[in-house]
């Protein structure tokens, strides 16, 4: 089967199978081979790699992954795409297509059964409606993945890599930066997809840290503090975290910990670094738990 990633071949496949793209599954298929080359280069895929692709669609990116990697597991939720993928990927013996929801697949069990790979990498043109849940569940699952290379909305890519003091900084930035180093590889305009999305996109690579960049005693508590801080972004930390649901601290205890960090009681979460959130969480645990 010829390379699919151009407008003519993509339209020909869609027509052949009378396939209508589904908005509810975030189906925007890549039609620009240069963008796919950039995804492959950013992911640094080689012949020893096991690749997990989320949402192969009609197989445009999958074909390139099969050309470059040792083996590819492609997880696709839409059952109507499975016969199409059987056709478009028939020339490759190193790909398995799984008709599942990526949020329900037990990847750690699948990876335990796999042997003989130097590294596991996740690559995807992500369905935009589940970008954050997919990224967070993969990072938190601690499956042995070296890097994640994702096409996402440009705005979401920006949110993942910014630091304090910017409007895009929030819980997603801190969670991603706790687990991985984010780097934007390339911006991608809407005309590189069929159908065209309404917003610009970007390819972001997240390289997982071998060790977390900050020392935190209770990860879960730190993330509860982070979420509560950004749930009510305009509130001071004292008001936002004191007596917040799921957190056992009152306003005085928050103030005391902030004072120990030499921060004013009026400080807001959006100005704190990851290191400061870790320090705040550790102080609260030591003194009040
Ligand atoms: N990789 C293809 C490409 O680049 O042309 C398609 C990308 S399209 C943006 C997203 C794909 O993810 C679609 O094929 C969609 O059906 C699939 N998808 C959506 N939700 C999914 C889920 N929860 N699990 C697995 N695949 C999903």
PDB file of N, CA and C in Angstrom, residues 168-244:
ATOM      1  N   UNK A 168      -0.705  30.438  31.150  1.00  0.00           N
ATOM      2  CA  UNK A 168      -0.908  29.020  30.824  1.00  0.00           C
ATOM      3  C   UNK A 168      -0.424  28.070  31.920  1.00  0.00           C
ATOM      4  N   UNK A 169       0.308  28.607  32.908  1.00  0.00           N
ATOM      5  CA  UNK A 169       0.869  27.765  33.968  1.00  0.00           C
ATOM      6  C   UNK A 169      -0.253  27.199  34.841  1.00  0.00           C
ATOM      7  N   UNK A 170      -0.186  25.885  35.109  1.00  0.00           N
ATOM      8  CA  UNK A 170      -1.239  25.299  35.934  1.00  0.00           C
ATOM      9  C   UNK A 170      -0.895  23.885  36.355  1.00  0.00           C
ATOM     10  N   UNK A 171      -1.923  23.149  36.780  1.00  0.00           N
ATOM     11  CA  UNK A 171      -1.718  21.790  37.307  1.00  0.00           C
ATOM     12  C   UNK A 171      -1.078  20.877  36.253  1.00  0.00           C
ATOM     13  N   UNK A 172      -1.470  21.047  34.962  1.00  0.00           N
ATOM     14  CA  UNK A 172      -0.892  20.184  33.914  1.00  0.00           C
ATOM     15  C   UNK A 172       0.610  20.456  33.754  1.00  0.00           C
ATOM     16  N   UNK A 173       1.005  21.742  33.785  1.00  0.00           N
ATOM     17  CA  UNK A 173       2.437  22.088  33.667  1.00  0.00           C
ATOM     18  C   UNK A 173       3.223  21.392  34.766  1.00  0.00           C
ATOM     19  N   UNK A 174       2.733  21.505  35.998  1.00  0.00           N
ATOM     20  CA  UNK A 174       3.478  20.962  37.146  1.00  0.00           C
ATOM     21  C   UNK A 174       3.524  19.440  37.114  1.00  0.00           C
ATOM     22  N   UNK A 175       2.407  18.825  36.737  1.00  0.00           N
ATOM     23  CA  UNK A 175       2.386  17.354  36.711  1.00  0.00           C
ATOM     24  C   UNK A 175       3.336  16.838  35.632  1.00  0.00           C
ATOM     25  N   UNK A 176       3.266  17.434  34.435  1.00  0.00           N
ATOM     26  CA  UNK A 176       4.154  16.983  33.347  1.00  0.00           C
ATOM     27  C   UNK A 176       5.612  17.190  33.749  1.00  0.00           C
ATOM     28  N   UNK A 177       5.911  18.365  34.301  1.00  0.00           N
ATOM     29  CA  UNK A 177       7.314  18.683  34.606  1.00  0.00           C
ATOM     30  C   UNK A 177       7.859  17.894  35.804  1.00  0.00           C
ATOM     31  N   UNK A 178       6.968  17.308  36.587  1.00  0.00           N
ATOM     32  CA  UNK A 178       7.424  16.431  37.681  1.00  0.00           C
ATOM     33  C   UNK A 178       7.937  15.104  37.110  1.00  0.00           C
ATOM     34  N   UNK A 179       7.288  14.634  36.040  1.00  0.00           N
ATOM     35  CA  UNK A 179       7.633  13.322  35.487  1.00  0.00           C
ATOM     36  C   UNK A 179       8.601  13.389  34.298  1.00  0.00           C
ATOM     37  N   UNK A 180       8.607  14.515  33.567  1.00  0.00           N
ATOM     38  CA  UNK A 180       9.303  14.499  32.274  1.00  0.00           C
ATOM     39  C   UNK A 180       9.807  15.881  31.872  1.00  0.00           C
ATOM     40  N   UNK A 181      10.784  15.852  30.946  1.00  0.00           N
ATOM     41  CA  UNK A 181      11.278  17.120  30.377  1.00  0.00           C
ATOM     42  C   UNK A 181      10.500  17.387  29.085  1.00  0.00           C
ATOM     43  N   UNK A 182       9.719  18.504  29.028  1.00  0.00           N
ATOM     44  CA  UNK A 182       8.939  18.767  27.818  1.00  0.00           C
ATOM     45  C   UNK A 182       9.702  19.646  26.819  1.00  0.00           C
ATOM     46  N   UNK A 183       9.626  19.281  25.535  1.00  0.00           N
ATOM     47  CA  UNK A 183      10.247  20.097  24.480  1.00  0.00           C
ATOM     48  C   UNK A 183       9.318  20.132  23.274  1.00  0.00           C
ATOM     49  N   UNK A 184       9.038  21.331  22.776  1.00  0.00           N
ATOM     50  CA  UNK A 184       8.199  21.419  21.568  1.00  0.00           C
ATOM     51  C   UNK A 184       9.088  21.182  20.343  1.00  0.00           C
ATOM     52  N   UNK A 185       8.664  20.252  19.480  1.00  0.00           N
ATOM     53  CA  UNK A 185       9.478  19.905  18.304  1.00  0.00           C
ATOM     54  C   UNK A 185       9.091  20.750  17.098  1.00  0.00           C
ATOM     55  N   UNK A 186       7.798  20.940  16.890  1.00  0.00           N
ATOM     56  CA  UNK A 186       7.368  21.692  15.702  1.00  0.00           C
ATOM     57  C   UNK A 186       5.902  22.130  15.861  1.00  0.00           C
ATOM     58  N   UNK A 187       5.596  23.301  15.301  1.00  0.00           N
ATOM     59  CA  UNK A 187       4.192  23.745  15.260  1.00  0.00           C
ATOM     60  C   UNK A 187       3.578  23.257  13.957  1.00  0.00           C
ATOM     61  N   UNK A 188       2.305  22.897  14.007  1.00  0.00           N
ATOM     62  CA  UNK A 188       1.665  22.288  12.830  1.00  0.00           C
ATOM     63  C   UNK A 188       0.339  23.006  12.551  1.00  0.00           C
ATOM     64  N   UNK A 189       0.198  23.607  11.346  1.00  0.00           N
ATOM     65  CA  UNK A 189      -1.042  24.338  11.043  1.00  0.00           C
ATOM     66  C   UNK A 189      -2.202  23.397  10.690  1.00  0.00           C
ATOM     67  N   UNK A 190      -3.453  23.901  10.769  1.00  0.00           N
ATOM     68  CA  UNK A 190      -4.638  23.056  10.520  1.00  0.00           C
ATOM     69  C   UNK A 190      -4.664  22.395   9.148  1.00  0.00           C
ATOM     70  N   UNK A 191      -4.006  23.010   8.121  1.00  0.00           N
ATOM     71  CA  UNK A 191      -4.110  22.415   6.769  1.00  0.00           C
ATOM     72  C   UNK A 191      -3.284  21.141   6.585  1.00  0.00           C
ATOM     73  N   UNK A 192      -2.655  20.663   7.663  1.00  0.00           N
ATOM     74  CA  UNK A 192      -1.914  19.391   7.573  1.00  0.00           C
ATOM     75  C   UNK A 192      -2.796  18.199   7.926  1.00  0.00           C
ATOM     76  N   UNK A 193      -4.110  18.449   8.132  1.00  0.00           N
ATOM     77  CA  UNK A 193      -5.022  17.373   8.559  1.00  0.00           C
ATOM     78  C   UNK A 193      -6.277  17.357   7.691  1.00  0.00           C
ATOM     79  N   UNK A 194      -6.887  16.181   7.583  1.00  0.00           N
ATOM     80  CA  UNK A 194      -8.251  16.031   7.037  1.00  0.00           C
ATOM     81  C   UNK A 194      -9.081  15.341   8.112  1.00  0.00           C
ATOM     82  N   UNK A 195     -10.215  15.917   8.544  1.00  0.00           N
ATOM     83  CA  UNK A 195     -10.632  17.307   8.310  1.00  0.00           C
ATOM     84  C   UNK A 195      -9.738  18.271   9.093  1.00  0.00           C
ATOM     85  N   UNK A 196      -9.784  19.560   8.713  1.00  0.00           N
ATOM     86  CA  UNK A 196      -8.949  20.547   9.398  1.00  0.00           C
ATOM     87  C   UNK A 196      -9.490  20.838  10.798  1.00  0.00           C
ATOM     88  N   UNK A 197      -8.623  20.767  11.830  1.00  0.00           N
ATOM     89  CA  UNK A 197      -9.103  21.190  13.153  1.00  0.00           C
ATOM     90  C   UNK A 197      -9.250  22.713  13.190  1.00  0.00           C
ATOM     91  N   UNK A 198      -9.967  23.221  14.200  1.00  0.00           N
ATOM     92  CA  UNK A 198     -10.196  24.676  14.263  1.00  0.00           C
ATOM     93  C   UNK A 198      -8.980  25.408  14.815  1.00  0.00           C
ATOM     94  N   UNK A 199      -8.079  24.654  15.478  1.00  0.00           N
ATOM     95  CA  UNK A 199      -6.963  25.306  16.183  1.00  0.00           C
ATOM     96  C   UNK A 199      -5.628  24.789  15.651  1.00  0.00           C
ATOM     97  N   UNK A 200      -4.557  25.529  15.960  1.00  0.00           N
ATOM     98  CA  UNK A 200      -3.211  25.090  15.597  1.00  0.00           C
ATOM     99  C   UNK A 200      -2.751  23.957  16.511  1.00  0.00           C
ATOM    100  N   UNK A 201      -1.792  23.181  16.029  1.00  0.00           N
ATOM    101  CA  UNK A 201      -1.296  22.033  16.796  1.00  0.00           C
ATOM    102  C   UNK A 201       0.216  22.151  16.970  1.00  0.00           C
ATOM    103  N   UNK A 202       0.760  21.286  17.809  1.00  0.00           N
ATOM    104  CA  UNK A 202       2.219  21.236  17.968  1.00  0.00           C
ATOM    105  C   UNK A 202       2.610  19.832  18.383  1.00  0.00           C
ATOM    106  N   UNK A 203       3.836  19.461  18.014  1.00  0.00           N
ATOM    107  CA  UNK A 203       4.370  18.169  18.456  1.00  0.00           C
ATOM    108  C   UNK A 203       5.233  18.442  19.680  1.00  0.00           C
ATOM    109  N   UNK A 204       4.918  17.756  20.765  1.00  0.00           N
ATOM    110  CA  UNK A 204       5.696  17.933  21.996  1.00  0.00           C
ATOM    111  C   UNK A 204       6.293  16.583  22.395  1.00  0.00           C
ATOM    112  N   UNK A 205       7.562  16.631  22.807  1.00  0.00           N
ATOM    113  CA  UNK A 205       8.199  15.400  23.279  1.00  0.00           C
ATOM    114  C   UNK A 205       8.394  15.498  24.789  1.00  0.00           C
ATOM    115  N   UNK A 206       7.963  14.450  25.497  1.00  0.00           N
ATOM    116  CA  UNK A 206       8.153  14.394  26.951  1.00  0.00           C
ATOM    117  C   UNK A 206       9.140  13.271  27.237  1.00  0.00           C
ATOM    118  N   UNK A 207      10.328  13.628  27.716  1.00  0.00           N
ATOM    119  CA  UNK A 207      11.322  12.602  28.029  1.00  0.00           C
ATOM    120  C   UNK A 207      11.285  12.346  29.527  1.00  0.00           C
ATOM    121  N   UNK A 208      10.951  11.119  29.857  1.00  0.00           N
ATOM    122  CA  UNK A 208      10.712  10.793  31.269  1.00  0.00           C
ATOM    123  C   UNK A 208      12.005  10.876  32.094  1.00  0.00           C
ATOM    124  N   UNK A 209      11.925  11.478  33.271  1.00  0.00           N
ATOM    125  CA  UNK A 209      13.086  11.526  34.172  1.00  0.00           C
ATOM    126  C   UNK A 209      13.289  10.158  34.822  1.00  0.00           C
ATOM    127  N   UNK A 210      14.563   9.769  34.977  1.00  0.00           N
ATOM    128  CA  UNK A 210      14.851   8.538  35.720  1.00  0.00           C
ATOM    129  C   UNK A 210      14.509   8.766  37.192  1.00  0.00           C
ATOM    130  N   UNK A 211      14.771   9.978  37.671  1.00  0.00           N
ATOM    131  CA  UNK A 211      14.414  10.327  39.058  1.00  0.00           C
ATOM    132  C   UNK A 211      13.668  11.651  39.044  1.00  0.00           C
ATOM    133  N   UNK A 212      12.692  11.792  39.924  1.00  0.00           N
ATOM    134  CA  UNK A 212      11.932  13.045  39.957  1.00  0.00           C
ATOM    135  C   UNK A 212      12.887  14.212  40.230  1.00  0.00           C
ATOM    136  N   UNK A 213      12.628  15.390  39.620  1.00  0.00           N
ATOM    137  CA  UNK A 213      13.543  16.520  39.781  1.00  0.00           C
ATOM    138  C   UNK A 213      13.437  17.204  41.144  1.00  0.00           C
ATOM    139  N   UNK A 214      12.415  16.858  41.947  1.00  0.00           N
ATOM    140  CA  UNK A 214      12.299  17.439  43.289  1.00  0.00           C
ATOM    141  C   UNK A 214      12.081  16.309  44.290  1.00  0.00           C
ATOM    142  N   UNK A 215      12.450  16.601  45.537  1.00  0.00           N
ATOM    143  CA  UNK A 215      12.332  15.595  46.574  1.00  0.00           C
ATOM    144  C   UNK A 215      11.002  15.813  47.314  1.00  0.00           C
ATOM    145  N   UNK A 216      10.057  14.911  47.114  1.00  0.00           N
ATOM    146  CA  UNK A 216       8.758  15.083  47.781  1.00  0.00           C
ATOM    147  C   UNK A 216       8.401  13.783  48.508  1.00  0.00           C
ATOM    148  N   UNK A 217       7.975  13.965  49.775  1.00  0.00           N
ATOM    149  CA  UNK A 217       7.719  12.772  50.620  1.00  0.00           C
ATOM    150  C   UNK A 217       6.396  12.097  50.268  1.00  0.00           C
ATOM    151  N   UNK A 218       5.407  12.914  49.914  1.00  0.00           N
ATOM    152  CA  UNK A 218       4.073  12.375  49.657  1.00  0.00           C
ATOM    153  C   UNK A 218       3.548  12.971  48.341  1.00  0.00           C
ATOM    154  N   UNK A 219       3.833  12.232  47.259  1.00  0.00           N
ATOM    155  CA  UNK A 219       3.458  12.703  45.908  1.00  0.00           C
ATOM    156  C   UNK A 219       1.966  13.049  45.800  1.00  0.00           C
ATOM    157  N   UNK A 220       1.134  12.120  46.348  1.00  0.00           N
ATOM    158  CA  UNK A 220      -0.319  12.303  46.209  1.00  0.00           C
ATOM    159  C   UNK A 220      -0.757  13.613  46.851  1.00  0.00           C
ATOM    160  N   UNK A 221      -0.183  13.860  48.049  1.00  0.00           N
ATOM    161  CA  UNK A 221      -0.569  15.089  48.754  1.00  0.00           C
ATOM    162  C   UNK A 221      -0.114  16.325  47.969  1.00  0.00           C
ATOM    163  N   UNK A 222       1.119  16.269  47.418  1.00  0.00           N
ATOM    164  CA  UNK A 222       1.593  17.428  46.648  1.00  0.00           C
ATOM    165  C   UNK A 222       0.641  17.707  45.476  1.00  0.00           C
ATOM    166  N   UNK A 223       0.201  16.652  44.789  1.00  0.00           N
ATOM    167  CA  UNK A 223      -0.696  16.895  43.656  1.00  0.00           C
ATOM    168  C   UNK A 223      -2.078  17.371  44.106  1.00  0.00           C
ATOM    169  N   UNK A 224      -2.498  16.942  45.316  1.00  0.00           N
ATOM    170  CA  UNK A 224      -3.774  17.481  45.838  1.00  0.00           C
ATOM    171  C   UNK A 224      -3.621  18.982  46.114  1.00  0.00           C
ATOM    172  N   UNK A 225      -2.467  19.354  46.678  1.00  0.00           N
ATOM    173  CA  UNK A 225      -2.213  20.781  46.942  1.00  0.00           C
ATOM    174  C   UNK A 225      -2.191  21.570  45.634  1.00  0.00           C
ATOM    175  N   UNK A 226      -1.537  20.996  44.623  1.00  0.00           N
ATOM    176  CA  UNK A 226      -1.431  21.686  43.327  1.00  0.00           C
ATOM    177  C   UNK A 226      -2.819  21.863  42.718  1.00  0.00           C
ATOM    178  N   UNK A 227      -3.592  20.783  42.716  1.00  0.00           N
ATOM    179  CA  UNK A 227      -4.935  20.882  42.101  1.00  0.00           C
ATOM    180  C   UNK A 227      -5.794  21.901  42.834  1.00  0.00           C
ATOM    181  N   UNK A 228      -5.745  21.868  44.168  1.00  0.00           N
ATOM    182  CA  UNK A 228      -6.562  22.805  44.945  1.00  0.00           C
ATOM    183  C   UNK A 228      -6.094  24.247  44.689  1.00  0.00           C
ATOM    184  N   UNK A 229      -4.794  24.460  44.518  1.00  0.00           N
ATOM    185  CA  UNK A 229      -4.277  25.819  44.280  1.00  0.00           C
ATOM    186  C   UNK A 229      -4.787  26.387  42.970  1.00  0.00           C
ATOM    187  N   UNK A 230      -4.888  25.524  41.939  1.00  0.00           N
ATOM    188  CA  UNK A 230      -5.282  26.042  40.624  1.00  0.00           C
ATOM    189  C   UNK A 230      -6.784  25.929  40.379  1.00  0.00           C
ATOM    190  N   UNK A 231      -7.508  25.172  41.226  1.00  0.00           N
ATOM    191  CA  UNK A 231      -8.970  25.131  41.117  1.00  0.00           C
ATOM    192  C   UNK A 231      -9.538  26.519  41.317  1.00  0.00           C
ATOM    193  N   UNK A 232      -8.926  27.226  42.251  1.00  0.00           N
ATOM    194  CA  UNK A 232      -9.400  28.595  42.527  1.00  0.00           C
ATOM    195  C   UNK A 232      -8.200  29.510  42.355  1.00  0.00           C
ATOM    196  N   UNK A 233      -7.881  29.714  41.096  1.00  0.00           N
ATOM    197  CA  UNK A 233      -6.646  30.375  40.700  1.00  0.00           C
ATOM    198  C   UNK A 233      -6.450  31.755  41.322  1.00  0.00           C
ATOM    199  N   UNK A 234      -7.541  32.504  41.452  1.00  0.00           N
ATOM    200  CA  UNK A 234      -7.408  33.891  41.922  1.00  0.00           C
ATOM    201  C   UNK A 234      -7.345  33.977  43.436  1.00  0.00           C
ATOM    202  N   UNK A 235      -7.571  32.864  44.123  1.00  0.00           N
ATOM    203  CA  UNK A 235      -7.522  32.913  45.593  1.00  0.00           C
ATOM    204  C   UNK A 235      -6.088  32.842  46.079  1.00  0.00           C
ATOM    205  N   UNK A 236      -5.831  33.410  47.250  1.00  0.00           N
ATOM    206  CA  UNK A 236      -4.505  33.224  47.860  1.00  0.00           C
ATOM    207  C   UNK A 236      -4.405  31.761  48.293  1.00  0.00           C
ATOM    208  N   UNK A 237      -3.170  31.290  48.474  1.00  0.00           N
ATOM    209  CA  UNK A 237      -3.010  29.895  48.902  1.00  0.00           C
ATOM    210  C   UNK A 237      -3.646  29.673  50.271  1.00  0.00           C
ATOM    211  N   UNK A 238      -3.522  30.662  51.130  1.00  0.00           N
ATOM    212  CA  UNK A 238      -4.101  30.514  52.468  1.00  0.00           C
ATOM    213  C   UNK A 238      -5.596  30.237  52.379  1.00  0.00           C
ATOM    214  N   UNK A 239      -6.302  31.000  51.530  1.00  0.00           N
ATOM    215  CA  UNK A 239      -7.748  30.793  51.403  1.00  0.00           C
ATOM    216  C   UNK A 239      -8.100  29.578  50.558  1.00  0.00           C
ATOM    217  N   UNK A 240      -7.273  29.289  49.547  1.00  0.00           N
ATOM    218  CA  UNK A 240      -7.571  28.184  48.630  1.00  0.00           C
ATOM    219  C   UNK A 240      -7.277  26.821  49.240  1.00  0.00           C
ATOM    220  N   UNK A 241      -6.234  26.749  50.079  1.00  0.00           N
ATOM    221  CA  UNK A 241      -5.815  25.438  50.598  1.00  0.00           C
ATOM    222  C   UNK A 241      -6.347  25.149  52.004  1.00  0.00           C
ATOM    223  N   UNK A 242      -6.575  26.214  52.787  1.00  0.00           N
ATOM    224  CA  UNK A 242      -7.089  26.019  54.147  1.00  0.00           C
ATOM    225  C   UNK A 242      -8.488  25.438  54.077  1.00  0.00           C
ATOM    226  N   UNK A 243      -8.690  24.300  54.710  1.00  0.00           N
ATOM    227  CA  UNK A 243      -9.985  23.605  54.715  1.00  0.00           C
ATOM    228  C   UNK A 243     -10.478  23.193  53.327  1.00  0.00           C
ATOM    229  N   UNK A 244      -9.558  23.022  52.360  1.00  0.00           N
ATOM    230  CA  UNK A 244      -9.980  22.566  51.017  1.00  0.00           C
ATOM    231  C   UNK A 244     -10.389  21.098  51.101  1.00  0.00           C
TER     232      UNK A 244
END
